[in-house]
Amino acid sequence: MARRSKTAPAVRKPAAARPAEVQASALRRTRREHATETAKDYVEAIADITALHGEARAVELARRLGVTHVTVVRTVARLQRDGYVSAKPYRSIFLTEKGSRLAEESRQRHEVVVAFLRSLGVPEEIAQTDAEGIEHHVSPETLAAFKRCAASRR
Amino acid sequence: MARRSKTAPAVRKPAAARPAEVQASALRRTRREHATETAKDYVEAIADITALHGEARAVELARRLGVTHVTVVRTVARLQRDGYVSAKPYRSIFLTEKGSRLAEESRQRHEVVVAFLRSLGVPEEIAQTDAEGIEHHVSPETLAAFKRCAASRR
DNA sequence: TTAGAAATGTAGCCATAGCTACATGTTATG
DNA sequence: CATAACATGTAGCTATGGCTACATTTCTAA
């Protein structure tokens, strides 16, 4: 079977488009972001729950995140290891300074994305849902563009 | 320590916002989507490489996806198990009918997202990068809104 | 005050998705 | 046509992030 045909370039699509290296680093970034998504989702939820109920318990986190309490417990342990929360056995979960900062950033970012989608005419509930997935992958430039666009359509 | 204070609603934030269940199902959806992201990234890359070189080899896939060949080999095995590609040891990788369909859908979706971001004034390279992360989390409604918006700004 | 309900913790399973190190197959070329 | 370069495969490690089943702790209410 022919090796990468350096002599006969085969098909030759018009747009050589993104060179392999560029795409590779974009995908690497996406994977890297994915690693912090969980932390963001958790601190955001912890902040929400604390605001609503005065404290965040694992059971409520599990309900809101759509996982079992076991998953919550393990993930919270990781968040504690990484300095986002403090927690003691059988007690509530609290955000650290670092965790609060991340939660606030996440909340703002979520707001911008939702407001933007809403301004495009996407129904509220779908905007909320899509934002959960999109918000973690928006660069500062794109976030700024979202803000501008939403403002200009208001 | 007070249990979820059913008697004293504590803080009471103005926007009760998304109820726990809604957010939970949104996050569940995001996780579900994540599971198919890999498949989409791979079939898209395989389609690209095949168009450019006439065939897709694991080494080139690894380069483009930013992972080692070992990861590619294992993932391709999974894609084969799931019916997206056919492959024989030490040979090229080919898309099945199902894989081609997924690749074409992914390509179109990627195009729409990139064109949209571009239309917002996001620089080409950043648009490409962000699209890699965003494209997997856009509902049909939002995708349609992207199309409309990009068209109206042209 | 104590029993049962609710919450939390622990053990251990699974799949995905990365990796390094090493083994084997394929191909190009001297 | 043999060998070196390259591609592919395999073994086995790590981490995340789901899960069920069962143990333990805490809290509520009879």
Short mmCIF file of C-alpha atoms (C1' of nucleotides) in Angstrom, two decimals:
data_model
loop_
_atom_site.label_atom_id
_atom_site.label_comp_id
_atom_site.label_asym_id
_atom_site.label_seq_id
_atom_site.Cartn_x
_atom_site.Cartn_y
_atom_site.Cartn_z
CA MET A 1 0.00 0.00 0.00
CA ALA A 2 1.27 3.44 -0.93
CA ARG A 3 2.86 5.42 1.80
CA ARG A 4 1.86 9.02 2.17
CA SER A 5 2.17 9.72 -1.55
CA LYS A 6 4.74 12.49 -1.61
CA THR A 7 5.14 12.05 -5.33
CA ALA A 8 1.46 11.88 -6.29
CA PRO A 9 -0.58 14.29 -4.15
CA ALA A 10 -3.72 12.33 -4.83
CA VAL A 11 -6.84 14.42 -4.57
CA ARG A 12 -5.70 17.92 -3.65
CA LYS A 13 -8.61 19.66 -2.01
CA PRO A 14 -8.81 23.40 -2.69
CA ALA A 15 -8.68 24.62 0.89
CA ALA A 16 -5.67 23.07 2.59
CA ALA A 17 -7.57 24.66 5.48
CA ARG A 18 -6.14 24.40 8.96
CA PRO A 19 -2.74 22.81 8.93
CA ALA A 20 -2.40 19.78 11.12
CA GLU A 21 -0.42 21.60 13.81
CA VAL A 22 -2.98 24.35 14.21
CA GLN A 23 -5.82 21.92 14.57
CA ALA A 24 -3.82 19.76 16.94
CA SER A 25 -3.19 22.65 19.30
CA ALA A 26 -6.83 23.73 19.16
CA LEU A 27 -7.92 20.24 20.13
CA ARG A 28 -5.31 20.13 22.86
CA ARG A 29 -6.72 23.34 24.23
CA THR A 30 -10.24 21.94 24.14
CA ARG A 31 -9.08 18.92 26.10
CA ARG A 32 -7.29 21.12 28.60
CA GLU A 33 -10.43 23.19 29.08
CA HIS A 34 -12.44 20.10 29.59
CA ALA A 35 -10.31 19.28 32.61
CA THR A 36 -11.41 22.47 34.35
CA GLU A 37 -15.05 22.24 33.34
CA THR A 38 -15.92 20.04 36.25
CA ALA A 39 -14.33 22.41 38.74
CA LYS A 40 -16.25 25.32 37.25
CA ASP A 41 -19.55 23.48 37.27
CA TYR A 42 -19.08 22.48 40.89
CA VAL A 43 -18.00 25.85 42.27
CA GLU A 44 -20.81 27.54 40.38
CA ALA A 45 -23.32 25.11 41.84
CA ILE A 46 -21.85 25.46 45.32
CA ALA A 47 -22.12 29.24 45.10
CA ASP A 48 -25.73 29.00 43.88
CA ILE A 49 -26.74 26.60 46.59
CA THR A 50 -25.03 28.58 49.31
CA ALA A 51 -26.82 31.71 48.16
CA LEU A 52 -30.15 29.88 48.19
CA HIS A 53 -29.87 27.75 51.30
CA GLY A 54 -27.10 29.30 53.35
CA GLU A 55 -24.90 26.25 52.95
CA ALA A 56 -24.06 23.63 50.37
CA ARG A 57 -24.60 19.95 51.16
CA ALA A 58 -23.49 17.08 48.96
CA VAL A 59 -27.00 15.81 48.42
CA GLU A 60 -28.16 19.08 46.93
CA LEU A 61 -25.06 19.29 44.77
CA ALA A 62 -25.75 15.80 43.48
CA ARG A 63 -29.32 16.76 42.65
CA ARG A 64 -28.27 19.87 40.80
CA LEU A 65 -25.40 18.27 38.91
CA GLY A 66 -27.33 15.19 37.94
CA VAL A 67 -24.94 12.68 39.49
CA THR A 68 -24.96 10.44 42.55
CA HIS A 69 -23.67 11.62 45.88
CA VAL A 70 -20.72 9.29 45.51
CA THR A 71 -19.48 11.18 42.49
CA VAL A 72 -19.94 14.43 44.35
CA VAL A 73 -17.96 13.23 47.33
CA ARG A 74 -15.05 12.11 45.21
CA THR A 75 -15.04 15.26 43.10
CA VAL A 76 -15.28 17.52 46.13
CA ALA A 77 -12.24 15.74 47.55
CA ARG A 78 -10.40 16.64 44.37
CA LEU A 79 -11.59 20.24 44.54
CA GLN A 80 -10.33 20.39 48.10
CA ARG A 81 -7.00 18.93 47.04
CA ASP A 82 -6.80 21.67 44.38
CA GLY A 83 -7.73 24.43 46.79
CA TYR A 84 -11.19 25.37 45.53
CA VAL A 85 -13.23 24.29 48.53
CA SER A 86 -12.89 23.39 52.18
CA ALA A 87 -14.91 20.56 53.63
CA LYS A 88 -14.96 18.38 56.69
CA PRO A 89 -16.55 14.93 56.93
CA TYR A 90 -20.34 15.02 57.34
CA ARG A 91 -20.31 18.81 57.10
CA SER A 92 -21.17 21.45 54.54
CA ILE A 93 -18.94 22.43 51.66
CA PHE A 94 -17.49 25.93 51.50
CA LEU A 95 -15.71 27.79 48.74
CA THR A 96 -12.24 29.08 49.39
CA GLU A 97 -11.13 32.45 48.13
CA LYS A 98 -9.84 30.76 44.99
CA GLY A 99 -13.08 28.86 44.57
CA SER A 100 -15.19 31.97 45.00
CA ARG A 101 -13.19 33.76 42.36
CA LEU A 102 -13.65 30.91 39.91
CA ALA A 103 -17.36 30.74 40.69
CA GLU A 104 -17.82 34.43 40.09
CA GLU A 105 -15.94 34.30 36.79
CA SER A 106 -18.00 31.32 35.72
CA ARG A 107 -21.25 32.98 36.67
CA GLN A 108 -20.43 36.09 34.70
CA ARG A 109 -19.34 34.10 31.70
CA HIS A 110 -22.49 32.02 31.86
CA GLU A 111 -24.57 35.18 32.01
CA VAL A 112 -22.87 36.67 28.97
CA VAL A 113 -23.35 33.54 26.92
CA VAL A 114 -26.99 33.15 27.89
CA ALA A 115 -27.77 36.81 27.26
CA PHE A 116 -26.09 36.54 23.90
CA LEU A 117 -28.00 33.45 22.84
CA ARG A 118 -31.22 35.04 24.05
CA SER A 119 -30.46 38.10 21.94
CA LEU A 120 -30.19 35.83 18.91
CA GLY A 121 -33.70 34.61 19.55
CA VAL A 122 -32.83 31.29 21.13
CA PRO A 123 -35.54 30.33 23.65
CA GLU A 124 -34.58 30.83 27.27
CA GLU A 125 -34.47 27.18 28.28
CA ILE A 126 -32.40 26.13 25.28
CA ALA A 127 -30.09 29.09 25.82
CA GLN A 128 -29.49 27.93 29.38
CA THR A 129 -28.81 24.39 28.28
CA ASP A 130 -26.52 25.27 25.39
CA ALA A 131 -24.65 27.75 27.54
CA GLU A 132 -23.67 24.96 29.93
CA GLY A 133 -21.76 23.33 27.11
CA ILE A 134 -20.54 26.41 25.25
CA GLU A 135 -19.36 28.63 28.08
CA HIS A 136 -16.28 26.57 28.79
CA HIS A 137 -14.90 26.97 25.28
CA VAL A 138 -15.21 30.65 24.59
CA SER A 139 -11.99 32.64 24.29
CA PRO A 140 -11.79 36.19 25.68
CA GLU A 141 -11.99 37.55 22.14
CA THR A 142 -15.14 35.61 21.37
CA LEU A 143 -16.68 36.49 24.72
CA ALA A 144 -16.06 40.16 23.95
CA ALA A 145 -17.66 39.71 20.54
CA PHE A 146 -20.68 38.09 22.22
CA LYS A 147 -21.03 41.07 24.53
CA ARG A 148 -20.75 43.59 21.71
CA CYS A 149 -23.24 41.74 19.58
CA ALA A 150 -25.79 41.29 22.34
CA ALA A 151 -25.51 44.97 23.22
CA SER A 152 -25.98 46.09 19.63
CA ARG A 153 -29.12 44.01 19.32
CA ARG A 154 -30.74 45.28 22.46
CA MET B 1 -25.44 22.22 62.03
CA ALA B 2 -28.75 23.14 60.50
CA ARG B 3 -30.10 20.80 57.94
CA ARG B 4 -31.53 22.27 54.79
CA SER B 5 -33.53 24.87 56.65
CA LYS B 6 -37.04 24.07 55.55
CA THR B 7 -38.41 26.37 58.21
CA ALA B 8 -36.08 29.34 57.67
CA PRO B 9 -35.37 29.90 53.94
CA ALA B 10 -32.08 31.61 54.77
CA VAL B 11 -30.92 34.07 52.17
CA ARG B 12 -33.49 33.94 49.38
CA LYS B 13 -31.78 35.17 46.22
CA PRO B 14 -34.04 37.11 43.87
CA ALA B 15 -33.72 34.90 40.80
CA ALA B 16 -34.37 31.33 41.85
CA ALA B 17 -33.05 30.94 38.30
CA ARG B 18 -32.74 27.46 36.84
CA PRO B 19 -34.25 24.92 39.13
CA ALA B 20 -31.95 22.10 40.10
CA GLU B 21 -33.61 19.59 37.79
CA VAL B 22 -33.26 21.77 34.71
CA GLN B 23 -29.62 22.41 35.34
CA ALA B 24 -29.01 18.76 36.12
CA SER B 25 -30.43 17.63 32.80
CA ALA B 26 -28.48 20.30 30.93
CA LEU B 27 -25.27 19.08 32.51
CA ARG B 28 -26.21 15.49 31.78
CA ARG B 29 -26.67 16.47 28.16
CA THR B 30 -23.29 18.17 28.09
CA ARG B 31 -21.67 15.02 29.46
CA ARG B 32 -23.49 12.88 26.93
CA GLU B 33 -22.30 15.13 24.11
CA HIS B 34 -18.80 14.94 25.38
CA ALA B 35 -18.87 11.20 24.84
CA THR B 36 -19.43 11.66 21.11
CA GLU B 37 -16.99 14.53 20.69
CA THR B 38 -14.08 12.20 20.24
CA ALA B 39 -15.85 10.25 17.53
CA LYS B 40 -16.70 13.45 15.69
CA ASP B 41 -13.18 14.83 15.94
CA TYR B 42 -11.76 11.58 14.62
CA VAL B 43 -14.10 11.05 11.69
CA GLU B 44 -13.70 14.68 10.70
CA ALA B 45 -9.93 14.33 10.76
CA ILE B 46 -10.08 11.04 8.86
CA ALA B 47 -12.23 12.64 6.18
CA ASP B 48 -9.87 15.61 5.90
CA ILE B 49 -6.78 13.45 5.67
CA THR B 50 -8.36 11.12 3.14
CA ALA B 51 -9.30 14.11 0.99
CA LEU B 52 -5.77 15.47 1.19
CA HIS B 53 -3.68 12.32 0.96
CA GLY B 54 -5.96 9.70 -0.50
CA GLU B 55 -5.85 7.63 2.67
CA ALA B 56 -5.72 8.10 6.41
CA ARG B 57 -2.87 6.62 8.42
CA ALA B 58 -2.65 6.56 12.19
CA VAL B 59 0.51 8.65 12.28
CA GLU B 60 -1.10 11.52 10.44
CA LEU B 61 -4.21 11.29 12.62
CA ALA B 62 -2.00 11.48 15.70
CA ARG B 63 -0.25 14.56 14.35
CA ARG B 64 -3.52 16.30 13.56
CA LEU B 65 -5.26 15.41 16.80
CA GLY B 66 -2.30 16.24 18.98
CA VAL B 67 -2.04 12.84 20.65
CA THR B 68 0.33 9.90 20.42
CA HIS B 69 -0.23 7.09 17.95
CA VAL B 70 -1.09 4.80 20.83
CA THR B 71 -4.10 6.86 21.71
CA VAL B 72 -5.12 6.88 18.06
CA VAL B 73 -4.87 3.12 17.77
CA ARG B 74 -7.02 2.53 20.81
CA THR B 75 -9.60 5.12 19.83
CA VAL B 76 -9.81 3.81 16.27
CA ALA B 77 -10.50 0.37 17.69
CA ARG B 78 -13.40 1.87 19.60
CA LEU B 79 -14.64 3.68 16.51
CA GLN B 80 -14.51 0.39 14.63
CA ARG B 81 -16.40 -1.34 17.42
CA ASP B 82 -19.05 1.39 17.13
CA GLY B 83 -19.24 1.12 13.35
CA TYR B 84 -17.73 4.43 12.31
CA VAL B 85 -14.62 3.13 10.59
CA SER B 86 -13.15 -0.02 9.12
CA ALA B 87 -9.50 -0.80 9.63
CA LYS B 88 -7.15 -3.73 9.34
CA PRO B 89 -3.85 -4.10 11.18
CA TYR B 90 -1.02 -2.09 9.61
CA ARG B 91 -3.37 -0.67 7.02
CA SER B 92 -5.17 2.60 6.38
CA ILE B 93 -8.32 3.66 8.16
CA PHE B 94 -11.53 4.09 6.21
CA LEU B 95 -14.84 5.66 7.12
CA THR B 96 -17.94 3.53 6.92
CA GLU B 97 -21.18 4.89 5.59
CA LYS B 98 -22.13 5.82 9.15
CA GLY B 99 -18.76 7.42 9.72
CA SER B 100 -18.97 9.44 6.53
CA ARG B 101 -22.35 10.75 7.48
CA LEU B 102 -21.10 11.84 10.89
CA ALA B 103 -18.03 13.45 9.32
CA GLU B 104 -20.12 15.42 6.85
CA GLU B 105 -22.48 16.61 9.56
CA SER B 106 -19.54 17.62 11.70
CA ARG B 107 -17.86 19.46 8.86
CA GLN B 108 -20.98 21.46 8.07
CA ARG B 109 -21.54 22.27 11.71
CA HIS B 110 -17.94 23.37 12.08
CA GLU B 111 -18.30 25.58 9.01
CA VAL B 112 -21.42 27.25 10.34
CA VAL B 113 -19.86 27.97 13.70
CA VAL B 114 -16.65 29.34 12.19
CA ALA B 115 -18.51 31.49 9.67
CA PHE B 116 -20.66 32.82 12.46
CA LEU B 117 -17.75 33.70 14.73
CA ARG B 118 -15.99 35.31 11.78
CA SER B 119 -19.08 37.40 11.11
CA LEU B 120 -18.89 38.67 14.69
CA GLY B 121 -15.40 39.92 14.03
CA VAL B 122 -13.50 37.13 15.74
CA PRO B 123 -10.13 36.63 14.04
CA GLU B 124 -9.94 33.60 11.77
CA GLU B 125 -7.50 31.58 13.82
CA ILE B 126 -9.34 32.16 17.09
CA ALA B 127 -12.62 31.36 15.38
CA GLN B 128 -11.20 28.03 14.25
CA THR B 129 -9.91 27.21 17.70
CA ASP B 130 -13.04 28.22 19.58
CA ALA B 131 -15.21 26.37 17.10
CA GLU B 132 -13.46 23.11 17.99
CA GLY B 133 -14.78 23.46 21.50
CA ILE B 134 -18.12 25.10 20.80
CA GLU B 135 -19.40 23.07 17.88
CA HIS B 136 -20.18 20.02 19.95
CA HIS B 137 -22.56 21.86 22.24
CA VAL B 138 -24.78 23.77 19.87
CA SER B 139 -28.42 22.70 19.67
CA PRO B 140 -30.25 22.76 16.33
CA GLU B 141 -32.09 25.91 17.45
CA THR B 142 -28.89 27.72 18.28
CA LEU B 143 -27.21 26.53 15.11
CA ALA B 144 -30.12 27.93 13.12
CA ALA B 145 -29.80 31.21 14.99
CA PHE B 146 -26.08 31.29 14.15
CA LYS B 147 -26.89 30.82 10.48
CA ARG B 148 -29.51 33.54 10.47
CA CYS B 149 -27.29 35.96 12.29
CA ALA B 150 -24.26 35.35 10.09
CA ALA B 151 -26.40 35.79 7.00
CA SER B 152 -27.91 39.04 8.20
CA ARG B 153 -24.47 40.48 8.88
CA ARG B 154 -23.01 39.60 5.53
"C1'" DT C 1 -33.90 9.26 74.53
"C1'" DT C 2 -33.76 6.44 71.14
"C1'" DA C 3 -35.08 4.47 66.59
"C1'" DG C 4 -35.35 5.31 61.97
"C1'" DA C 5 -34.55 8.43 58.15
"C1'" DA C 6 -31.45 11.05 55.74
"C1'" DA C 7 -26.81 12.29 54.64
"C1'" DT C 8 -22.25 11.09 54.06
"C1'" DG C 9 -18.42 7.99 53.50
"C1'" DT C 10 -15.94 3.71 51.60
"C1'" DA C 11 -14.97 -0.24 48.57
"C1'" DG C 12 -14.67 -1.54 44.31
"C1'" DC C 13 -16.52 -1.93 39.58
"C1'" DC C 14 -16.55 0.16 34.62
"C1'" DA C 15 -15.23 3.17 30.47
"C1'" DT C 16 -12.68 6.89 28.41
"C1'" DA C 17 -8.55 8.99 27.33
"C1'" DG C 18 -4.03 10.31 28.01
"C1'" DC C 19 1.00 8.48 28.45
"C1'" DT C 20 5.94 5.69 28.04
"C1'" DA C 21 8.42 1.73 26.82
"C1'" DC C 22 8.97 -1.88 24.06
"C1'" DA C 23 7.70 -5.38 20.27
"C1'" DT C 24 6.53 -6.28 15.68
"C1'" DG C 25 5.29 -5.37 10.90
"C1'" DT C 26 6.06 -2.76 6.37
"C1'" DT C 27 8.47 -0.27 3.05
"C1'" DA C 28 12.12 2.24 0.79
"C1'" DT C 29 16.63 2.15 -0.56
"C1'" DG C 30 21.48 1.29 -0.77
"C1'" DC D 1 17.58 -8.49 -0.95
"C1'" DA D 2 18.85 -7.04 3.46
"C1'" DT D 3 18.54 -3.53 6.60
"C1'" DA D 4 17.26 0.70 8.57
"C1'" DA D 5 13.61 3.87 9.06
"C1'" DC D 6 9.12 4.32 9.85
"C1'" DA D 7 4.43 2.79 11.12
"C1'" DT D 8 1.69 0.10 13.88
"C1'" DG D 9 0.61 -2.81 17.74
"C1'" DT D 10 0.78 -4.30 22.82
"C1'" DA D 11 1.51 -3.98 27.85
"C1'" DG D 12 0.63 -1.54 31.50
"C1'" DC D 13 0.62 2.87 34.02
"C1'" DT D 14 -2.19 7.31 35.48
"C1'" DA D 15 -6.32 10.29 36.13
"C1'" DT D 16 -11.13 11.52 35.60
"C1'" DG D 17 -15.72 10.58 36.25
"C1'" DG D 18 -19.63 7.66 36.13
"C1'" DC D 19 -21.95 3.72 38.91
"C1'" DT D 20 -23.95 0.12 42.85
"C1'" DA D 21 -23.74 -1.81 47.30
"C1'" DC D 22 -22.91 -1.36 51.82
"C1'" DA D 23 -21.14 1.07 56.23
"C1'" DT D 24 -21.23 4.88 59.22
"C1'" DT D 25 -22.66 9.31 61.03
"C1'" DT D 26 -25.97 12.85 61.97
"C1'" DC D 27 -30.42 14.61 62.73
"C1'" DT D 28 -35.40 14.47 63.54
"C1'" DA D 29 -39.26 13.15 65.63
"C1'" DA D 30 -42.00 9.93 68.17
#
